[in-house]
Short mmCIF file of C-alpha atoms in Angstrom, two decimals:
data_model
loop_
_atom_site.label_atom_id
_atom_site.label_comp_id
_atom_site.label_asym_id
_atom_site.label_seq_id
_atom_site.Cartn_x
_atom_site.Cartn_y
_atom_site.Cartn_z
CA UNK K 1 1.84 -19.08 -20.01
CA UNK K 2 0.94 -22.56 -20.37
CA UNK K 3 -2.56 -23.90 -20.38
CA UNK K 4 -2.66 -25.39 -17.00
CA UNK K 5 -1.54 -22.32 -15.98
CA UNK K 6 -3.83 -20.38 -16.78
CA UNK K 7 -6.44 -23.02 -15.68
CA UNK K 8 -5.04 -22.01 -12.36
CA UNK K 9 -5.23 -18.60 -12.89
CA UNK K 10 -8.95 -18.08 -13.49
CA UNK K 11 -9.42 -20.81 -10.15
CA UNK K 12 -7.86 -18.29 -8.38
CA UNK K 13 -9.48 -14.73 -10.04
CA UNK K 14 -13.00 -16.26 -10.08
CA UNK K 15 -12.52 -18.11 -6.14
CA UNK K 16 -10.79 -14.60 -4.80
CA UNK K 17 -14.37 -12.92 -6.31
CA UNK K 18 -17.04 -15.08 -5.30
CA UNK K 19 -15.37 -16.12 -2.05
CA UNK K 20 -14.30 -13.32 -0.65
CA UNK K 21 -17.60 -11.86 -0.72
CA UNK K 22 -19.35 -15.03 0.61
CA UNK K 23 -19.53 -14.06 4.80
CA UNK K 24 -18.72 -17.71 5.66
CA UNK K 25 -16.96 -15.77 8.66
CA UNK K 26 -20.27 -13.69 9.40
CA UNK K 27 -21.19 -10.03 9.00
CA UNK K 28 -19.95 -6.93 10.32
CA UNK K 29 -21.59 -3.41 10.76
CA UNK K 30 -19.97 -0.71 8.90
CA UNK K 31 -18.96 0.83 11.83
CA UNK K 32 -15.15 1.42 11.61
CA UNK K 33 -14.12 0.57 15.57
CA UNK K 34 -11.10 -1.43 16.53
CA UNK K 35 -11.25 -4.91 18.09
CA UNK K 36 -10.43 -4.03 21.29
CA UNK K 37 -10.47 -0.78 23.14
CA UNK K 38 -6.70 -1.20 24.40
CA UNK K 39 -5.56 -0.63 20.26
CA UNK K 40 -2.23 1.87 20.85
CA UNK K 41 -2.12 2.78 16.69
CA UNK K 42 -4.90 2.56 14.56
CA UNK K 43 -4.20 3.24 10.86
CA UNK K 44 -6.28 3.41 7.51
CA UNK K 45 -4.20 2.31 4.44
CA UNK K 46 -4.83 2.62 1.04
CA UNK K 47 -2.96 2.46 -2.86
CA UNK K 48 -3.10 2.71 -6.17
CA UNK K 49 -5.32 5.54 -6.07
CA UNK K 50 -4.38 7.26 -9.59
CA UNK K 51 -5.34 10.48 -9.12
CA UNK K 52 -6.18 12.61 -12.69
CA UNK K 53 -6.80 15.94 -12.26
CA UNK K 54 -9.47 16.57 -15.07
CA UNK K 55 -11.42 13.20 -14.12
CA UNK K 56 -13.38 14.32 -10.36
CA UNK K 57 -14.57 10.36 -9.67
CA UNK K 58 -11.43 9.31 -8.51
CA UNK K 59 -10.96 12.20 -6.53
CA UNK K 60 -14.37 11.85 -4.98
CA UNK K 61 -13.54 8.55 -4.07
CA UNK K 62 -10.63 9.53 -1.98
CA UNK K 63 -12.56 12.03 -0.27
CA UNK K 64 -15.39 10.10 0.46
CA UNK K 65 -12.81 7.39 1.75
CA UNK K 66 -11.08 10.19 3.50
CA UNK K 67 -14.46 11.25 5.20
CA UNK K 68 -15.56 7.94 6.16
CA UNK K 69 -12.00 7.59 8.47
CA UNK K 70 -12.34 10.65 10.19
CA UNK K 71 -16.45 9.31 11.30
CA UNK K 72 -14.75 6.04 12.79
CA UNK K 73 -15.90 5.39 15.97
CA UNK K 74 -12.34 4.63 17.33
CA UNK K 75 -10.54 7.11 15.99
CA UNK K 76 -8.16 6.84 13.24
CA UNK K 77 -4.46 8.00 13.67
CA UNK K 78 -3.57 8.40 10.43
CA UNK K 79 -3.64 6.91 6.94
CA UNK K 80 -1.01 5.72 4.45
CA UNK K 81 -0.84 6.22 0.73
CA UNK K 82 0.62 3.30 -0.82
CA UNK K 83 2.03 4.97 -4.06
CA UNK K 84 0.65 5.61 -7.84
CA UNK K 85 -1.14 9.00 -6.67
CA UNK K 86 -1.32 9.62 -9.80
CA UNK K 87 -2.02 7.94 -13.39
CA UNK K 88 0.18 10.07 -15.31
CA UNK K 89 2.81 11.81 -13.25
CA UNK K 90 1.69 15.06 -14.23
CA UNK K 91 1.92 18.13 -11.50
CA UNK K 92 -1.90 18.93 -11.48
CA UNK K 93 -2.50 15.89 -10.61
CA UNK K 94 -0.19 15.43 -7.85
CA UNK K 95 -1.05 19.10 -6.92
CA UNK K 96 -4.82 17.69 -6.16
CA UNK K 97 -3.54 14.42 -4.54
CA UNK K 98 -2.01 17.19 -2.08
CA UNK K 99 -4.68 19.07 -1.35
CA UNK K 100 -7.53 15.59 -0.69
CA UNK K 101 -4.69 14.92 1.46
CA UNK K 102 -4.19 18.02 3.67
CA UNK K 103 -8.13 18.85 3.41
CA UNK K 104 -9.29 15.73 4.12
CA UNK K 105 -6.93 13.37 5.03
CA UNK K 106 -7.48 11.95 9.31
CA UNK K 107 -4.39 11.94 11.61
CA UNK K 108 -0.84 11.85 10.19
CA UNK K 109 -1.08 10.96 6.26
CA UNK K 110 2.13 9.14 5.17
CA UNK K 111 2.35 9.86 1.17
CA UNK K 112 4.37 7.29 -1.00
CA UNK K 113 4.97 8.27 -4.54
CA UNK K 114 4.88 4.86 -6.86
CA UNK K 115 5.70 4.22 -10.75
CA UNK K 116 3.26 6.00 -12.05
CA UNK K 117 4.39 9.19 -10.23
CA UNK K 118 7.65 8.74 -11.44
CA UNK K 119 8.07 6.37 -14.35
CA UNK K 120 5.05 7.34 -16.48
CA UNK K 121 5.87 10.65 -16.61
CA UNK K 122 4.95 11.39 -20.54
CA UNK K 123 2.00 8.88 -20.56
CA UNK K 124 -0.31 9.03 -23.31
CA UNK K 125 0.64 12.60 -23.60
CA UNK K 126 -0.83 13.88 -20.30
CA UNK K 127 2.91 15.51 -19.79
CA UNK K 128 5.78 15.95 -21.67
CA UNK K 129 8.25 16.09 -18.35
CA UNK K 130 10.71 13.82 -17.81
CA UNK K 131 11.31 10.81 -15.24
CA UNK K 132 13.75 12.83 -13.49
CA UNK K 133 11.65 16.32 -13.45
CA UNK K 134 8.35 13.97 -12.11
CA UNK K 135 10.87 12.98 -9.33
CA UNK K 136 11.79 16.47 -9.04
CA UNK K 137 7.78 17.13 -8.49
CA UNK K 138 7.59 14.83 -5.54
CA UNK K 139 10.19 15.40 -3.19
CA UNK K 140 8.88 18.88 -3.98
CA UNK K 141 5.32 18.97 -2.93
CA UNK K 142 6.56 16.33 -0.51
CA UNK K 143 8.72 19.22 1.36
CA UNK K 144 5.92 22.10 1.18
CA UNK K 145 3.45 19.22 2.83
CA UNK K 146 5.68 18.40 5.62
CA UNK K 147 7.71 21.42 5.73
CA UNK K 148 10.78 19.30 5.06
CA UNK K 149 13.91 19.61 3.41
CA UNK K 150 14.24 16.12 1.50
CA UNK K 151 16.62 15.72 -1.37
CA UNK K 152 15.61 12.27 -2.46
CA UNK K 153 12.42 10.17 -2.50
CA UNK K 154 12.93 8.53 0.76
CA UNK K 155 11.49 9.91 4.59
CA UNK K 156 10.90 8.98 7.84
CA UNK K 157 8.31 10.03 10.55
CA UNK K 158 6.56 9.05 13.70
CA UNK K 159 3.18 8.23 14.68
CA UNK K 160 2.06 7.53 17.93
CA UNK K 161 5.95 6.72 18.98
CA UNK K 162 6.23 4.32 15.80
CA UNK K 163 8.26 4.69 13.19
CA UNK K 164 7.20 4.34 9.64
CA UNK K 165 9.78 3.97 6.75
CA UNK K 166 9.07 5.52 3.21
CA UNK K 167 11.28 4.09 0.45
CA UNK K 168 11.09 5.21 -3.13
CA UNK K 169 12.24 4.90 -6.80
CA UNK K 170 15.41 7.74 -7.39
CA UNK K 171 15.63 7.17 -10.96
CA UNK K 172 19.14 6.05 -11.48
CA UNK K 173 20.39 6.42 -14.69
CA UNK K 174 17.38 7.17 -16.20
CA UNK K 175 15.16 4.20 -14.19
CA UNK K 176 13.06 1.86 -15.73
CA UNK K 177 9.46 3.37 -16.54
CA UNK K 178 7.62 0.77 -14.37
CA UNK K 179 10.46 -0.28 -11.44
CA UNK K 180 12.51 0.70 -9.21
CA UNK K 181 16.09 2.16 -8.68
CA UNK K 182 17.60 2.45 -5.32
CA UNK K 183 20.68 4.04 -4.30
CA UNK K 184 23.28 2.74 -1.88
CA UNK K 185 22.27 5.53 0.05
CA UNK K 186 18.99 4.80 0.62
CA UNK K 187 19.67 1.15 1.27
CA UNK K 188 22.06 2.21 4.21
CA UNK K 189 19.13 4.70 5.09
CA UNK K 190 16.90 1.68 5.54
CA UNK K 191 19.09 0.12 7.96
CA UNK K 192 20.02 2.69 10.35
CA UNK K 193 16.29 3.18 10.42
CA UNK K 194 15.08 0.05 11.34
CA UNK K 195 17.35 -0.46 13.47
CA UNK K 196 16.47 2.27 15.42
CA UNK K 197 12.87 1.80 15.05
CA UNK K 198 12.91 -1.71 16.55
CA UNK K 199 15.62 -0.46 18.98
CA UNK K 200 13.22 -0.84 22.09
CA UNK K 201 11.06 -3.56 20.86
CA UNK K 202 8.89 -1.79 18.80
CA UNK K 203 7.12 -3.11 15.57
CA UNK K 204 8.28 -0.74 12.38
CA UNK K 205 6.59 0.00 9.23
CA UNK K 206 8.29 0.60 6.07
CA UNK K 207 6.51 1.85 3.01
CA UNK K 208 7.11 1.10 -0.14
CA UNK K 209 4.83 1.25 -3.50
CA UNK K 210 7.01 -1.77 -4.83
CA UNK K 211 5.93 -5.53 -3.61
CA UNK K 212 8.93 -7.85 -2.62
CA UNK K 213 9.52 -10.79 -5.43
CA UNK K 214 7.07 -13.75 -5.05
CA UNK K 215 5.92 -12.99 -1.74
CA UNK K 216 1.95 -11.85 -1.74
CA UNK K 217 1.29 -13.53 -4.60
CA UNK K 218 3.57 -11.61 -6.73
CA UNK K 219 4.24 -14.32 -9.00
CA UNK K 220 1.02 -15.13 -9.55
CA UNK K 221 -0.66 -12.05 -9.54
CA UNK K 222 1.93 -10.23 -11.00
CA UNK K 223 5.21 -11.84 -12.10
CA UNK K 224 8.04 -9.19 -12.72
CA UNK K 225 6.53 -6.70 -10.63
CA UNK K 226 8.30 -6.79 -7.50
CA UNK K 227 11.88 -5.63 -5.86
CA UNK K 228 14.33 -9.06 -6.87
CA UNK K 229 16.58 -10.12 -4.35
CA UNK K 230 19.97 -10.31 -6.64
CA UNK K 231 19.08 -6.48 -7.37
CA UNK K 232 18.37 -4.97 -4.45
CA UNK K 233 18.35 -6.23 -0.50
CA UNK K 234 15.66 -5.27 0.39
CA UNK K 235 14.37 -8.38 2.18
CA UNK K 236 17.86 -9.17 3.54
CA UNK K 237 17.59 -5.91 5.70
CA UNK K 238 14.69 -6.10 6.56
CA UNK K 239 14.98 -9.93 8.02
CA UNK K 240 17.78 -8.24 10.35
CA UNK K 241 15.39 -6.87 12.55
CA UNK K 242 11.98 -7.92 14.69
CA UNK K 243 8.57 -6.83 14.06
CA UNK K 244 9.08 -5.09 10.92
CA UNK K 245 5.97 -4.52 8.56
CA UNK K 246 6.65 -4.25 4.73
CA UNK K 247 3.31 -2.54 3.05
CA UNK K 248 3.22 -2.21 -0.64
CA UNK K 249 0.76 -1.93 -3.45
CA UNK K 250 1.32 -1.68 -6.95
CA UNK K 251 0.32 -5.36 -7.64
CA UNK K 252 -3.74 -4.49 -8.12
CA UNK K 253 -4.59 -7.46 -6.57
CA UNK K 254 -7.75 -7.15 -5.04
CA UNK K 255 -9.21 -8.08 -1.48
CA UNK K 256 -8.15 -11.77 -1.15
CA UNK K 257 -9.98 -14.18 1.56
CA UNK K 258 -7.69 -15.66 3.76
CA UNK K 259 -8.90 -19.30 2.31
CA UNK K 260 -8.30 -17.99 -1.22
CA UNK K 261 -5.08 -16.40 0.15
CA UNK K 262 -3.74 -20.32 1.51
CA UNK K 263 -4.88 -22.47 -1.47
CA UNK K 264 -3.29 -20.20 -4.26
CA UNK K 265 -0.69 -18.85 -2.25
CA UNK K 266 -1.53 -15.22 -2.82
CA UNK K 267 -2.15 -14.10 0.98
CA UNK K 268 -2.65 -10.23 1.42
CA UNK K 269 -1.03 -10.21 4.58
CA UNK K 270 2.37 -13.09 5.13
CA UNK K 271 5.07 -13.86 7.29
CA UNK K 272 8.06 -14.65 5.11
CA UNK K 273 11.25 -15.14 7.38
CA UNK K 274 10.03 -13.51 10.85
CA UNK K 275 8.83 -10.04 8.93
CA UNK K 276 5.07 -9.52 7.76
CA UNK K 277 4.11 -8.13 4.29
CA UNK K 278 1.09 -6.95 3.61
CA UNK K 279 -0.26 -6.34 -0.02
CA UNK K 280 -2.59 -3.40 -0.91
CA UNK K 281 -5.58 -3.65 -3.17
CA UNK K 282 -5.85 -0.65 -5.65
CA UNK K 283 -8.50 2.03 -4.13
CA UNK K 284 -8.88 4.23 -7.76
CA UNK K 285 -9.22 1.34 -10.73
CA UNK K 286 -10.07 -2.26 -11.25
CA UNK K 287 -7.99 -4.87 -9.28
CA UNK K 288 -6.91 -8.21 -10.92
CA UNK K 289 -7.99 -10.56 -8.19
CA UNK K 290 -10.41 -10.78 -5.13
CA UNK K 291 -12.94 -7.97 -5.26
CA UNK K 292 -12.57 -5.63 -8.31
CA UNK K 293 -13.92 -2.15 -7.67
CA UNK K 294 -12.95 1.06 -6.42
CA UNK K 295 -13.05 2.01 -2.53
CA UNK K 296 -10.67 -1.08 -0.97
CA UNK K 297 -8.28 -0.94 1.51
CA UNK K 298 -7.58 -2.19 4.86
CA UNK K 299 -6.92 -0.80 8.59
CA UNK K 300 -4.04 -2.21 10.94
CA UNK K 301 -4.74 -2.12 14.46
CA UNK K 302 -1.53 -2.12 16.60
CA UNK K 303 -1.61 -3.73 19.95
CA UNK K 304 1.05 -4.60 22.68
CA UNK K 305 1.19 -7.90 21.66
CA UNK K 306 -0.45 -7.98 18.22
CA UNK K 307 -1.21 -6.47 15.30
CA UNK K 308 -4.98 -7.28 13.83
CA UNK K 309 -5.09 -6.44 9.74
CA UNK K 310 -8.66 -5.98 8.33
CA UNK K 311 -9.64 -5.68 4.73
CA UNK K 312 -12.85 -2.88 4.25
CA UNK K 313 -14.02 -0.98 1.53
CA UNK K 314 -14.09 3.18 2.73
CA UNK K 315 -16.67 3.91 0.56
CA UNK K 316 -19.88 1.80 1.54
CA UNK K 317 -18.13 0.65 5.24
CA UNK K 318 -18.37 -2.95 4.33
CA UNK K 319 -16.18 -4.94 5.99
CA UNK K 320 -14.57 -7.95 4.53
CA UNK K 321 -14.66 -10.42 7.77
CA UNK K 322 -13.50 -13.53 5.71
CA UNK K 323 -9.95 -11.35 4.93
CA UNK K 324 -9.05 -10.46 8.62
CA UNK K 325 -5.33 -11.62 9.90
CA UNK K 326 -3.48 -11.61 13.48
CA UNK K 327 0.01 -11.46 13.41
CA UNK K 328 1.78 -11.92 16.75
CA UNK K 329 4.63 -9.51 17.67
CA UNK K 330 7.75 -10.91 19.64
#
């Protein structure tokens, strides 16, 4: 890294901070209520929330989050899990990600597993399973959740008459510890499922733990750490089809204001080639940009014509009103 580049660098970390939290766009209650009353899907989404089974904060902080969705005033139909459940990849852990998740959880929860379910399986010697017996784990607890019958790390369901997309790392010959591997398989899988998804018009959400290459602020944020183009198509399939939502974490970014998001090009929420991306903060550990502590996520409000993104932190209710996008649907 040169020097004027990582002049640039603390700009952005220290402007994300102080600006974000400055309410140049005013003040909201903590009252978790859609915009309008005509909202068809309302959805709570949160990553990164690294789960340990012998360390209760985290934990806490899920449930309190959890708890906090299932007060909103406008009732929330479900909530997505952006991937890293856990720190380690080890089954106690993901066995207590479970049961926040089917004690707690509102609506329909959509679980994503993410490296560190997968990759860091062996971590500081939490475990002493392999990648492929951590994968193993997942599409395991992932069937006795949903009572399904999934062979891979890859699903589809419904909520509210929209489909949402999970994609996943299947450790290909052997994976790499902190990436992704994708089969041809699941690539295909993507397709036929966005294309039925958007069939009728619809807008359709794919999950994915992983963060597209330089899009979000990847490259800034965090170079390397997203799905590359020449490796897997990703983005091309998903620029095939209308009103498709890509929502990843991974990146620990932090809650970025949408004037911090345009000057530094690190936007939480962007349109790249007609489909919208949209960045998580971590919820469970320190994020790199924006606002730094635990409890951040955001809630997507799905109209006929719009969708209305909104960053918030679950566990005081704040809402961050300077970090709010529209994105128009076609």
């Amino acid at each position: 890294m040169t020097f004027a580049e990582f002049i640039y660098k603390a700009q952005a970390f220290l402007a994300a901070l102080f600006i974000t939290l400055m309410p140049y766009k005013g003040v909201e209650l903590p009252v978790m209520e859609t915009r309008q009353d005509d909202c068809l899907l309302n959805m709570s989404m949160i990553s990164d929330i690294h789960i340990e089974a012998n360390y209760p904060f985290r934990s806490g902080f899920v449930k309190q989050g959890f708890n906090r969705m299932n007060r909103a005033k406008s009732p929330v139909d479900g909530v997505i899990i952006c991937g890293d459940l856990t720190n380690y990849a080890d089954e106690p852990s993901l066995a207590r990600v479970y049961e926040l998740v089917r004690d707690y959880a509102p609506g329909q929860p959509i679980v994503v597993a993410g490296n560190h379910d997968i990759g860091h399986a062996g971590d500081r010697d939490v475990t002493d399973i392999t990648r492929e017996e951590a994968l193993a784990n997942v599409v395991k607890y992932h069937n006795e959740f949903y009572g399904d019958d999934c062979e891979s790390n890859y699903y589809s369901l419904d909520v509210n008459g929209y489909k949402f997309i999970v994609i996943g790392d299947e450790v290909i010959d052997g994976g790499h510890w902190d990436g992704i591997s994708m089969s041809q398989e699941q690539l295909d899988f993507l397709d036929s499922e966005l294309a039925e998804g958007t069939a009728q018009g619809m807008p359709t959400f794919v999950c994915c733990h992983w963060p597209i290459d330089g899009i979000n602020g990847e490259d800034i944020i965090w170079d390397g750490s997203g799905i590359e183009e020449d490796e897997y198509p990703v983005k091309e399939i998903l620029e095939k089809y209308d009103n498709v939502i890509y929502i990843s974490g991974h990146m620990h970014g932090g809650m970025r204001s949408n004037y911090v998001g345009e000057k530094y090009d690190m936007p939480w929420v962007e349109q790249v080639n007609g489909v919208t991306y949209v960045s998580l903060p971590t919820y469970g550990i320190i994020n790199w940009y924006g606002i730094t502590w635990s409890g951040i996520g955001a809630q997507m409000e799905v109209y006929s014509d719009k969708i209305i993104f909104r960053g918030i932190n679950y566990l005081t209710g704040y809402w961050y009103a300077n970090s709010e996008y529209t994105v128009e649907l076609v």
